[in-house]
XYZ file of C-alpha atoms in Angstrom:
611
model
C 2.544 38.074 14.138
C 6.277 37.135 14.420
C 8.044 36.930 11.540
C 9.055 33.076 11.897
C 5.593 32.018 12.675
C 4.131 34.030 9.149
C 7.263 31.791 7.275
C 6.247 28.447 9.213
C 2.603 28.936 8.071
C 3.380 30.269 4.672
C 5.893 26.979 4.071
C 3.107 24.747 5.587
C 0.539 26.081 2.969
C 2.962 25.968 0.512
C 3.437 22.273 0.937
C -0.387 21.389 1.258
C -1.309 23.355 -1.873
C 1.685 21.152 -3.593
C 0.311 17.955 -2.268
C -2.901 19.010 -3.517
C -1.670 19.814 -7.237
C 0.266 16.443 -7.190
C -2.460 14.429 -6.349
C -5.267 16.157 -8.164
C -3.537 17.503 -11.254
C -4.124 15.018 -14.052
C -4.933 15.650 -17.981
C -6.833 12.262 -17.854
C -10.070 12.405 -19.458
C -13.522 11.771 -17.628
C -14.515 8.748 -19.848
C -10.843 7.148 -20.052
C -11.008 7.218 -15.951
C -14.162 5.232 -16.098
C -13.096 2.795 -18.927
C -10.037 2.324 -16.427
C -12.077 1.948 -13.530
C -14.433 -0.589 -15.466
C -11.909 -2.525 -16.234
C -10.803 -2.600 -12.410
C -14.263 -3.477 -11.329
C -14.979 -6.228 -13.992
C -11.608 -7.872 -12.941
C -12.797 -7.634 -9.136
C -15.925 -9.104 -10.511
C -14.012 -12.106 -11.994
C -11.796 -12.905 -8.670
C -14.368 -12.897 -6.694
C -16.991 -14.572 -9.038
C -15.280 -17.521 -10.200
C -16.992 -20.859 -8.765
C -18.271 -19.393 -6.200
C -21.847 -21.078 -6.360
C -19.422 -24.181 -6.383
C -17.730 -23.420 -2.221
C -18.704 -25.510 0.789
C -19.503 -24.566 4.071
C -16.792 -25.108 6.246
C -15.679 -23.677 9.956
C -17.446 -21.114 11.314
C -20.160 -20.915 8.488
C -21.734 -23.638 10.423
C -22.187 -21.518 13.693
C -25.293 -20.014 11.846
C -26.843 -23.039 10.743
C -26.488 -25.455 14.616
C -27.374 -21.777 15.864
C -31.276 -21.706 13.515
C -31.255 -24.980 14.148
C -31.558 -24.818 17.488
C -33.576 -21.629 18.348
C -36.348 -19.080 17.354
C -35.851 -15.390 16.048
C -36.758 -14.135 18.913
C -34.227 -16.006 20.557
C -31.507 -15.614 17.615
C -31.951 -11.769 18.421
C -31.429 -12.134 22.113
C -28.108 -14.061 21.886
C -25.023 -13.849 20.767
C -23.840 -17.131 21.788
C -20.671 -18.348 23.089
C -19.557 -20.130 19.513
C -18.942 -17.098 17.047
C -21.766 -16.197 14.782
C -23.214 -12.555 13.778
C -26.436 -11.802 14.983
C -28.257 -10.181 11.963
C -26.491 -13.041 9.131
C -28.342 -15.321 11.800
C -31.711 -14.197 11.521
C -31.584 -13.624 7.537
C -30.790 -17.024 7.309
C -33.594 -18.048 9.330
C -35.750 -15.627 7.396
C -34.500 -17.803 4.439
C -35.229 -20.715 5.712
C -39.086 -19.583 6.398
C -39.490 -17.849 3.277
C -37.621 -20.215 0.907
C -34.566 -22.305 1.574
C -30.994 -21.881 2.962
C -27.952 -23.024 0.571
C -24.277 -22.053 0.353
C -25.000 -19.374 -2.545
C -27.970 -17.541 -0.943
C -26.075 -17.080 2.310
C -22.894 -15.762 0.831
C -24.780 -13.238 -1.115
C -25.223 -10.068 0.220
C -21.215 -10.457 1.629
C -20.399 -10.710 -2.036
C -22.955 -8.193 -3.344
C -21.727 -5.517 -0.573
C -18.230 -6.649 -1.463
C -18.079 -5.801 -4.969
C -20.509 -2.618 -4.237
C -17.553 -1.350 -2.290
C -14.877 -1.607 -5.125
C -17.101 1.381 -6.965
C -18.176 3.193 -3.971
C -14.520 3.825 -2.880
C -13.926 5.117 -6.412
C -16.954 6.990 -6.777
C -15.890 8.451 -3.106
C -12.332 9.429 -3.814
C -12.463 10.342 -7.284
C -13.757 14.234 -6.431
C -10.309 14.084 -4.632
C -7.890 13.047 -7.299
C -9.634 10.470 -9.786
C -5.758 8.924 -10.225
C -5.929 7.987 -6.398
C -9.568 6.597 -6.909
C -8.406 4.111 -9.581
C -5.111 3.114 -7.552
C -7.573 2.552 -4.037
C -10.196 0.868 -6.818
C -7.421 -1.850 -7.695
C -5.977 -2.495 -4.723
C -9.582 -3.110 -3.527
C -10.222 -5.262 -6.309
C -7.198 -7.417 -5.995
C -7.287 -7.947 -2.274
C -6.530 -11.510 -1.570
C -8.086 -10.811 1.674
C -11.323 -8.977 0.510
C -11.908 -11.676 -1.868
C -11.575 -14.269 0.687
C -13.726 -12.746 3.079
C -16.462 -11.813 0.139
C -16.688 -15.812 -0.667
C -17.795 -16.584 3.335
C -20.865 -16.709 5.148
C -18.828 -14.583 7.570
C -19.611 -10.752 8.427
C -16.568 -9.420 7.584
C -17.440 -8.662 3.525
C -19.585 -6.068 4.529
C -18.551 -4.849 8.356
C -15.497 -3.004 6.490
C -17.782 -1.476 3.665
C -20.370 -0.078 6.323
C -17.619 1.019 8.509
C -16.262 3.076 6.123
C -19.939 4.078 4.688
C -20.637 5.547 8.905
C -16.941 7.244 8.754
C -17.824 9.182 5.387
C -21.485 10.333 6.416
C -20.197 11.370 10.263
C -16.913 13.188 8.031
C -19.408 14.512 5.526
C -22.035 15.700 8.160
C -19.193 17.443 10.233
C -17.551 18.894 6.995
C -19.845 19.693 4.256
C -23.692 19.420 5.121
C -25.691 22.586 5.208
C -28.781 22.268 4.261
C -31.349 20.577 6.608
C -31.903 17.768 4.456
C -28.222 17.204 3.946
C -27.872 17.156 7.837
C -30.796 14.780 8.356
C -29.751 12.294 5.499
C -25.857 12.309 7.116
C -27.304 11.537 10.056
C -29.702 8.791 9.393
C -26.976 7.051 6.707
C -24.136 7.206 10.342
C -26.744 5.648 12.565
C -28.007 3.073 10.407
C -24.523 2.210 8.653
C -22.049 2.452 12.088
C -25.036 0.566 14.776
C -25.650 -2.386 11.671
C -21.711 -2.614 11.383
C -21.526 -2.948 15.741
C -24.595 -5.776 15.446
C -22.607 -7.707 12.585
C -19.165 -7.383 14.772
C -19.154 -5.745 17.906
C -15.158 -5.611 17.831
C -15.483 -2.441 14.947
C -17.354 -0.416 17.798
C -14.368 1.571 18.672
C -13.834 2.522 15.279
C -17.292 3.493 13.868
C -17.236 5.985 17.197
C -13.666 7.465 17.254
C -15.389 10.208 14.829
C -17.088 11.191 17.932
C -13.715 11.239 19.862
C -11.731 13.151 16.957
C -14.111 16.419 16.148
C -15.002 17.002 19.697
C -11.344 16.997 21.002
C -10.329 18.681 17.657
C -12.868 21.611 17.558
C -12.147 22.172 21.254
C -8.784 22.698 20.658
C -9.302 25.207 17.892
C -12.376 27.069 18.892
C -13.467 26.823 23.296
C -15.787 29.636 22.360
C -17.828 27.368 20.145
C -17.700 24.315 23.023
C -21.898 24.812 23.243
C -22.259 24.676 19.120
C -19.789 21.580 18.842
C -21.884 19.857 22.120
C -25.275 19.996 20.078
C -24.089 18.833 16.500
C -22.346 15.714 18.491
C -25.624 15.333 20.319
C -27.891 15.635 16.862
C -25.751 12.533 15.517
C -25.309 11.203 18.901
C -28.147 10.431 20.429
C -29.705 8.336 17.092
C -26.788 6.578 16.543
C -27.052 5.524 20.518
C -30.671 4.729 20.318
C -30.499 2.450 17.478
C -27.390 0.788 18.789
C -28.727 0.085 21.843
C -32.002 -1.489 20.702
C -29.623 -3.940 18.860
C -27.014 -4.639 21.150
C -28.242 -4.141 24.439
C -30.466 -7.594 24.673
C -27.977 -9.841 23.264
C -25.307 -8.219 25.672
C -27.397 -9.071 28.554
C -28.654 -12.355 27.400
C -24.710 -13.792 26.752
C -22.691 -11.367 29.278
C -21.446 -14.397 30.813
C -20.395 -15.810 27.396
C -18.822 -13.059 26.765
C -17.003 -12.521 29.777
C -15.293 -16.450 29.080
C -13.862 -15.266 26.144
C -11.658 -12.553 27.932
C -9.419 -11.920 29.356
C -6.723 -14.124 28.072
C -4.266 -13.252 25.347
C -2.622 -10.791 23.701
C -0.882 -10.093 20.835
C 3.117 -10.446 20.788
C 5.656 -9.046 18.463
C 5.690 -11.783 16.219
C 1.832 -10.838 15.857
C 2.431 -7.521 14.629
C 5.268 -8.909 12.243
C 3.211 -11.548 10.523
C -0.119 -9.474 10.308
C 1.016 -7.495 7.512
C 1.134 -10.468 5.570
C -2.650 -11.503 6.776
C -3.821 -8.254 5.533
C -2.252 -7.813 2.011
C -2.977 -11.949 1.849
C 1.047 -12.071 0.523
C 4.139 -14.363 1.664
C 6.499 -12.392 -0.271
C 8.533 -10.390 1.885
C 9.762 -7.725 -0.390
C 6.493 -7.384 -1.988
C 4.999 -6.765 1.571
C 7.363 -4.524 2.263
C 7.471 -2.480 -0.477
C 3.564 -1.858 0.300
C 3.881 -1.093 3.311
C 6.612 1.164 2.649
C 4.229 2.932 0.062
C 1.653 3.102 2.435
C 3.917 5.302 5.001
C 5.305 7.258 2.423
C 1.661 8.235 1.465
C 0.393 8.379 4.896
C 1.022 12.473 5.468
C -0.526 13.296 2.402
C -3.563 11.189 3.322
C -4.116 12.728 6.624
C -3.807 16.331 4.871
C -6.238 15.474 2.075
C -8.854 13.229 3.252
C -10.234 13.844 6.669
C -11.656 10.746 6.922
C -8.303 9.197 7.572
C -7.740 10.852 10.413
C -10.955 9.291 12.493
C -10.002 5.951 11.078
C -6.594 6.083 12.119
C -7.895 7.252 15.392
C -10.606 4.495 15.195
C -7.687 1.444 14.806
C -6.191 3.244 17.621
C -9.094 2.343 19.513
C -9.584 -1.051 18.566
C -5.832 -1.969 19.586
C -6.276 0.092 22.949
C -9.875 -2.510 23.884
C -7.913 -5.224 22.699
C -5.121 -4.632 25.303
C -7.868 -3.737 27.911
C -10.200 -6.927 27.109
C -7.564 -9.733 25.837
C -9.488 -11.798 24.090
C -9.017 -15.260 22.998
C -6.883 -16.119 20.239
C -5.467 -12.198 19.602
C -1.884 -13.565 19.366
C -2.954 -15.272 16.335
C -2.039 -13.121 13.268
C -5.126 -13.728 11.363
C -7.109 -13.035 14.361
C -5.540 -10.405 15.707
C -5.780 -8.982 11.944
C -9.483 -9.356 12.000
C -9.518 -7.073 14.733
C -7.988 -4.392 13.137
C -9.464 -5.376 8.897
C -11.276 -1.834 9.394
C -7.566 -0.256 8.500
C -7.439 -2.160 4.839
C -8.949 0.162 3.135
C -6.875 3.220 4.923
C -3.328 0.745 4.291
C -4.622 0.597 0.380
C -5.734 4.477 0.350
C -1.716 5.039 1.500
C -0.183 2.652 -0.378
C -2.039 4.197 -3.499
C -1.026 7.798 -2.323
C 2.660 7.020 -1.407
C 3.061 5.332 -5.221
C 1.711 8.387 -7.111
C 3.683 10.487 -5.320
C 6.637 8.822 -4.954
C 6.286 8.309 -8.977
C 5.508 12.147 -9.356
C 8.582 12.340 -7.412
C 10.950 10.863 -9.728
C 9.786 12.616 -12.720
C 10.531 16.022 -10.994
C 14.225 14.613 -10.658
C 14.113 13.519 -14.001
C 12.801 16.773 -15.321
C 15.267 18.750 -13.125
C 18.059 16.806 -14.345
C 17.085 17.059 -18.371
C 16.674 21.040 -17.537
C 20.214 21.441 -16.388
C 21.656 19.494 -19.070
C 20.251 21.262 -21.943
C 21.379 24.513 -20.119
C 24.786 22.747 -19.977
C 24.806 21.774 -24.160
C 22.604 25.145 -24.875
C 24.370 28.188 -25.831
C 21.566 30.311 -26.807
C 18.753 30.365 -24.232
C 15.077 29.763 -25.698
C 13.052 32.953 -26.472
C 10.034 32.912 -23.869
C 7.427 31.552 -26.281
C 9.389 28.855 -26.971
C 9.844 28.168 -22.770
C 5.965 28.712 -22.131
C 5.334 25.865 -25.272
C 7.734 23.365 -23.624
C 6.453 23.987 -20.035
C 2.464 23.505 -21.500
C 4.307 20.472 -23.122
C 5.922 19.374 -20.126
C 2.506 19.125 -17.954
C 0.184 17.831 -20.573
C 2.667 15.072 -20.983
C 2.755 14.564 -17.052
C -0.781 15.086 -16.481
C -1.037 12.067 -19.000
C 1.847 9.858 -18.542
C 2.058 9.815 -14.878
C -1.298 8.884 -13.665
C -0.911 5.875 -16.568
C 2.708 4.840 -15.144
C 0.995 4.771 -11.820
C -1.864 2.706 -12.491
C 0.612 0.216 -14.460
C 3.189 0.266 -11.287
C 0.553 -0.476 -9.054
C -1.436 -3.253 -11.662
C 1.868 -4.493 -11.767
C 2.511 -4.545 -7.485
C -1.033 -5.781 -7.385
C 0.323 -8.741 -9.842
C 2.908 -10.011 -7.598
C 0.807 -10.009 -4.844
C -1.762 -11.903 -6.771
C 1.443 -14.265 -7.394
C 3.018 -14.854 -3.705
C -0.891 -15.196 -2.501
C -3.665 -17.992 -2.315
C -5.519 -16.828 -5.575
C -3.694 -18.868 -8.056
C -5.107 -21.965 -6.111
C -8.866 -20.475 -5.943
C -8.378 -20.417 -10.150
C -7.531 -24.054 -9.870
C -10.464 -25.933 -11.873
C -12.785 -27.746 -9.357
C -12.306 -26.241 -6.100
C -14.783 -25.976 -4.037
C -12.978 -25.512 -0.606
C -11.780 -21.616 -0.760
C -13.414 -20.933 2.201
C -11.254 -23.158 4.173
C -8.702 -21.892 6.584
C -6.211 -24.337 4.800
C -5.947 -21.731 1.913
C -5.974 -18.489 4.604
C -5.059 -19.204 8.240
C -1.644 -17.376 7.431
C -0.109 -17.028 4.107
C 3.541 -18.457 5.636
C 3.280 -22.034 4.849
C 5.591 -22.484 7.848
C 3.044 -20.640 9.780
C 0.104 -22.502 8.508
C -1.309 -24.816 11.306
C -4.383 -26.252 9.454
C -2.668 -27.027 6.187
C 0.589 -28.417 7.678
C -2.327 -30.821 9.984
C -3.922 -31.808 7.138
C -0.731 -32.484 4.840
C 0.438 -34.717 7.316
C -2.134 -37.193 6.394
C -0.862 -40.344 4.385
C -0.743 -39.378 0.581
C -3.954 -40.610 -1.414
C -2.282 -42.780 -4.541
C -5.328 -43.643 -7.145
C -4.916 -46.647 -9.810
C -4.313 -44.685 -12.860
C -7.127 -46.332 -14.082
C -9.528 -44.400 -11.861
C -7.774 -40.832 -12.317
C -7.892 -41.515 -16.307
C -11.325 -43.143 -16.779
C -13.579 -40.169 -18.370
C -16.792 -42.056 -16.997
C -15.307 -41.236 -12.940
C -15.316 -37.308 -14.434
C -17.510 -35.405 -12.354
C -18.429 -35.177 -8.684
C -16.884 -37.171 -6.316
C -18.388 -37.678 -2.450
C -15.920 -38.208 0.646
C -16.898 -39.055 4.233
C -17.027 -38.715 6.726
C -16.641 -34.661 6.711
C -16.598 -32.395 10.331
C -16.955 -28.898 9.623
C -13.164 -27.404 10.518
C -10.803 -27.107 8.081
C -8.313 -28.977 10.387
C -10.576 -31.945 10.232
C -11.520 -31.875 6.575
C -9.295 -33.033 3.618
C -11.256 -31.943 1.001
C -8.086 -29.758 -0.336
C -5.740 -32.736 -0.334
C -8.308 -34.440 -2.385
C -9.245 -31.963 -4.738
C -5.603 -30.893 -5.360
C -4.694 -35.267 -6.724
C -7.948 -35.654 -8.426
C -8.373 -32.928 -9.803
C -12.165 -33.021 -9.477
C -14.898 -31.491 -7.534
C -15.082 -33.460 -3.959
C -18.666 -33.489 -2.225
C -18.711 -33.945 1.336
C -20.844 -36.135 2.717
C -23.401 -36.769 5.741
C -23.573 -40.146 7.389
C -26.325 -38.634 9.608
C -29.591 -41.230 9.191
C -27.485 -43.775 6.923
C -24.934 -45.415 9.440
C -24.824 -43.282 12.398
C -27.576 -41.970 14.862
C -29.017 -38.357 13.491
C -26.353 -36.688 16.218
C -22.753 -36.649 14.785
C -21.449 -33.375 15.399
C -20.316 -31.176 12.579
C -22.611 -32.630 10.345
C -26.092 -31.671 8.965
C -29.103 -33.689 10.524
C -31.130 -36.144 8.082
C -34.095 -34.469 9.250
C -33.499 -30.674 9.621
C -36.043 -28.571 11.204
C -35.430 -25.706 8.718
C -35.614 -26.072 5.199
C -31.840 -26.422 4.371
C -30.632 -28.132 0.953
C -27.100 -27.177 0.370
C -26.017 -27.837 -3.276
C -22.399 -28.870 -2.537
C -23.107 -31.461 0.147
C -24.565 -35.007 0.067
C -27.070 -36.078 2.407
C -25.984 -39.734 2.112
C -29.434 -41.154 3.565
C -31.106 -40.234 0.934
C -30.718 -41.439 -2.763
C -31.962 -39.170 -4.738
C -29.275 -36.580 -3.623
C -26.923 -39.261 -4.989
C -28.780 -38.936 -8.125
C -29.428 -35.411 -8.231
C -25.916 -34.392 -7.640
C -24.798 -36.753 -10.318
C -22.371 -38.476 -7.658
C -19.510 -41.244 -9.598
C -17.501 -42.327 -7.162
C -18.260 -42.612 -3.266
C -14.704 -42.204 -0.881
C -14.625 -43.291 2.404
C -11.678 -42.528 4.480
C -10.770 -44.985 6.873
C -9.482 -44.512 10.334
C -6.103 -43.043 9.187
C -6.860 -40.762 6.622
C -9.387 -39.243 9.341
C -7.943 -36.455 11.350
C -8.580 -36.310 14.775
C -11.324 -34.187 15.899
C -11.608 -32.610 19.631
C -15.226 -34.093 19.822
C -14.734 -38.174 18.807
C -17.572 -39.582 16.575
C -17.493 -43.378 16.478
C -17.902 -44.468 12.870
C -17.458 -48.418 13.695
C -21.040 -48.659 12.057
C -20.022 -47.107 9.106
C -16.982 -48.849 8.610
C -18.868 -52.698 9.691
C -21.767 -51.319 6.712
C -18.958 -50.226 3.753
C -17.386 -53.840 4.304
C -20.230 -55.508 3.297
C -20.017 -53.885 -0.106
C -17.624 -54.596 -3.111
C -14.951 -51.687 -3.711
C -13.525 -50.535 -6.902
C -10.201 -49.505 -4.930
C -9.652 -50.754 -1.194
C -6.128 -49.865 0.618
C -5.464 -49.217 4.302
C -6.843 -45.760 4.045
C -9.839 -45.237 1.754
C -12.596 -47.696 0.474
C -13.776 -46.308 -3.004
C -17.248 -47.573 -4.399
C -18.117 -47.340 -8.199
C -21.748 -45.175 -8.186
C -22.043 -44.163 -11.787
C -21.288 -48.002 -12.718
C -23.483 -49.452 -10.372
C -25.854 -47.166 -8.993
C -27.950 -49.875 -7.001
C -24.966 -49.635 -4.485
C -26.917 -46.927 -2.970
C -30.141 -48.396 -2.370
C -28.461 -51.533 -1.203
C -26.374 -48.934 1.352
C -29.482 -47.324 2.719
C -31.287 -50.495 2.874
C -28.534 -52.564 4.706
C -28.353 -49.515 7.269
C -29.276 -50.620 10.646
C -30.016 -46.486 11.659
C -33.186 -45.625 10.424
């Protein structure tokens, strides 16, 4: 072997064993890394916890419930429909409804459950790596403006990232580590059932749940032709499952809504302003620096990462993918930074991983120029040199000291990163008291204010002024109701309201009282599943009013309503309201006293020509 190719090799080792010590070398003990990490996980607990029975449905939540509405399991299975909603959310919902009932908290459960599930299976995951690196991923999980968002949705996403990640690890681990034929079979059956559930949910993360596929077959070809037969059958053993069991699921759906499909297509793509303003979407952050400074982290950390965890490498490979079929297929809407990011949401976890990699080290790297800088200046003020007991004491000093202190200053650099994002993000409103709209898209359609479409539509609404004597009057203290409500965010000022009364705001449903049971983006009077969501008000019927414990009743004349694609005529309900006396009347809203006099309701549903 030539001589320069020996030193290249030895120098390349060298490096890898000293990215190895950096990151795994700690004096941390076993129970004060899980107090840390419990701390981590009851604080993810809390930001995603907090009023969460007390959220809406609002945009695409409703997809589901028009979509088991309308048709059967059976047809729910075979149809993936041209208005976004995920297959398998679909039918539980409809198993719900047949089995017991459908509200906001039961549908948003397993997201949440899966969510918070993943803040300890990361750690548990990484932690036989480097149990510093574990806790840093564990909080930057935890602390995800986005991840929290997405856990507190009727939406797919919470757990599509979790089980994409679960396939990557059991393909890695099958490839890597199993031996044993159980080991083999269980890696097998945990990448087939985790990466075809995760294509079912979302068929956008197929590229990455299969770029494993793509990376050990090109990889192990390149290294070893002679073994080309060996490599062919342990694809095919994980293959040919994972292909079955995808196809059963996606195959009938894809031929009962090609067409669909196909409309969607075909027409955008993302621009460079796109891949500027994403960053933001993912780490859920406005500040500029802040983002920055992550993402500077995260490539700082990104060669270690690669060396070190071969997962990485297939999900880097795997995003890859996903931006190469997004180039090839165009769809809708991909210029759009927060749709464009949900594209790509499989690489949050790898951006956090980085980020958590590229801080340790880049703290370890510091206190090697701090210790090499001490060193030569007590050789400068030393005139005797230390006998060698007294060197091999201050060197065992030196790393116990490091092996404590810099895994803690790392944590605390990152807690306090994590902070400011927390800060420049939309969490502080989520922890405002009464909320009950954090699944809007006013709070995370981008977190540039100036880039904000659906808040800047609905803050151009006239400004709600209340009598003093309203906002101050303990007896109004409770829920309020506001109609009439369409499900997008665009179209629903439940925000504005919340934020100047500072109370929870109901929405509710003029289907059966003073309209025809047909208004779009609202709930029929008379569902054909058993639906009874907690944080709406079926305004037909009195003894929601009663049950929900309803004080005031807001209804927004025609200039506080924004204007929807699909006009609803609500000259009815406007010709009913005036024939009843309001507590407050202006040119906008038409406020009735419920708690006060509570026979307003009866008289309402009585005087109501729509039965």
């Amino acid at each position: 072997m030539p001589k320069n190719t020996h030193t290249a090799q030895t120098n390349t080792q060298t490096t890898t064993q000293t990215i190895t010590q950096a990151l795994t070398q700690t004096a941390v003990q076993p129970w004060a890394v899980w107090a840390i990490f419990m701390l981590i996980f009851m604080l993810g607990c809390w930001l995603r916890l907090d009023q969460f029975t007390q959220q809406i449905l609002i945009d695409d939540e409703w997809h589901a419930i028009f979509r088991i509405e309308e048709l059967s399991i059976r047809q729910l299975y075979r149809n993936f429909g041209y208005a976004d909603h995920s297959i398998p959310m679909t039918i539980y919902y409809a198993l719900l409804a047949k089995l017991t009932t459908v509200n906001e908290t039961l549908m948003r459960l397993p997201g949440m459950i899966i969510s918070i599930a993943f803040i300890g299976a990361a750690f548990i995951y990484l932690k036989t790596k480097s149990p510093v690196i574990a806790l840093l991923t564990a909080l930057f999980i935890a602390c995800s403006p986005l991840l929290i968002t997405y856990s507190r949705i009727a939406r797919p996403y919470a757990f599509v990232i979790p089980f994409a990640w679960v396939a990557l690890a059991a393909f890695t681990y099958y490839w890597e580590q199993a031996k044993s034929q159980r080991q083999i079979v269980m890696s097998i059956c945990c990448y087939s059932l985790f990466a075809a559930t995760a294509i079912w949910a979302l068929p956008v993360i197929g590229p990455f749940v299969i770029a494993p596929f793509i990376y050990y077959a090109t990889a192990n070809l390149c290294r070893d032709k002679s073994q080309l037969l060996t490599h062919c059958w342990r694809l095919c053993n994980i293959g040919i499952p994972f292909s079955l069991l995808t196809l059963v699921l996606i195959l009938p759906p894809l031929i009962g809504s090609f067409d669909l499909l196909s409309a969607k297509g075909g027409r955008d793509l993302p621009t460079l302003e796109t891949y500027q303003q994403v960053v933001y979407v993912w780490l859920g952050n406005s500040h500029t620096l802040v983002t920055t400074g992550t993402l500077l982290l995260a490539l700082i950390g990104l060669p270690a990462t690669l060396t070190q965890f071969p997962i990485v490498r297939s999900a880097l490979l795997g995003a890859l993918l996903i931006l190469l079929s997004i180039y090839l297929s165009k769809p809708a809407w991909v210029f759009n930074e927060l749709t464009f990011g949900r594209y790509l949401m499989a690489i949050l976890p790898l951006l956090f991983l980085c980020a958590s990699v590229g801080a340790y080290r880049t703290i370890n790297f510091l206190a090697r120029l701090r210790h090499s800088a001490l060193n030569k200046l007590k050789k400068l003020n030393k005139k005797t040199p230390p006998n060698t007991h007294e060197k091999q004491r201050a060197k065992k000093k030196n790393i116990l000291t490091q092996g404590i202190t810099l895994p803690l200053i790392a944590i605390i650099s990152v807690g306090l990163l994590n902070g400011q994002i927390y800060q420049h993000s939309i969490l502080p409103a989520f922890k405002q008291p009464n909320n009950s709209n954090t699944a809007s898209a006013y709070y995370y359609f981008s977190p540039n204010p100036e880039r904000n479409l659906v808040q800047q539509t609905i803050q151009a609404l006239p400004t709600l002024t209340l009598p003093q004597a309203i906002k101050n009057n303990p007896k109004y203290n409770g829920n309020l109701v506001l109609a009439p409500f369409y499900f997008r965010s665009d179209y629903w000022a439940g925000p504005r309201y919340e934020a100047a009364l500072s109370q929870p705001v109901l929405p509710g449903f003029t289907n059966g009282l003073c309209n025809p049971d047909t208004v779009i983006g609202e709930l029929s009077a008379h569902p054909k599943r058993n639906l009874h969501f907690d944080n709406f008000v079926q305004l037909s019927q009195e003894n929601d009013w009663i049950n929900k414990d309803i004080r005031l009743f807001i209804w927004q004349k025609p200039a506080m309503r924004p204007t929807r694609s699909h006009p609803v005529s609500f000259d009815a309900c406007d010709a009913l309201f005036d024939k009843f006396p309001a507590l407050y009347e202006d040119k906008y809203v038409k406020i009735f006293d419920i708690v006060n006099q509570p026979e307003l309701v009866n008289q309402m549903i009585t005087a109501s020509k729509v039965r």
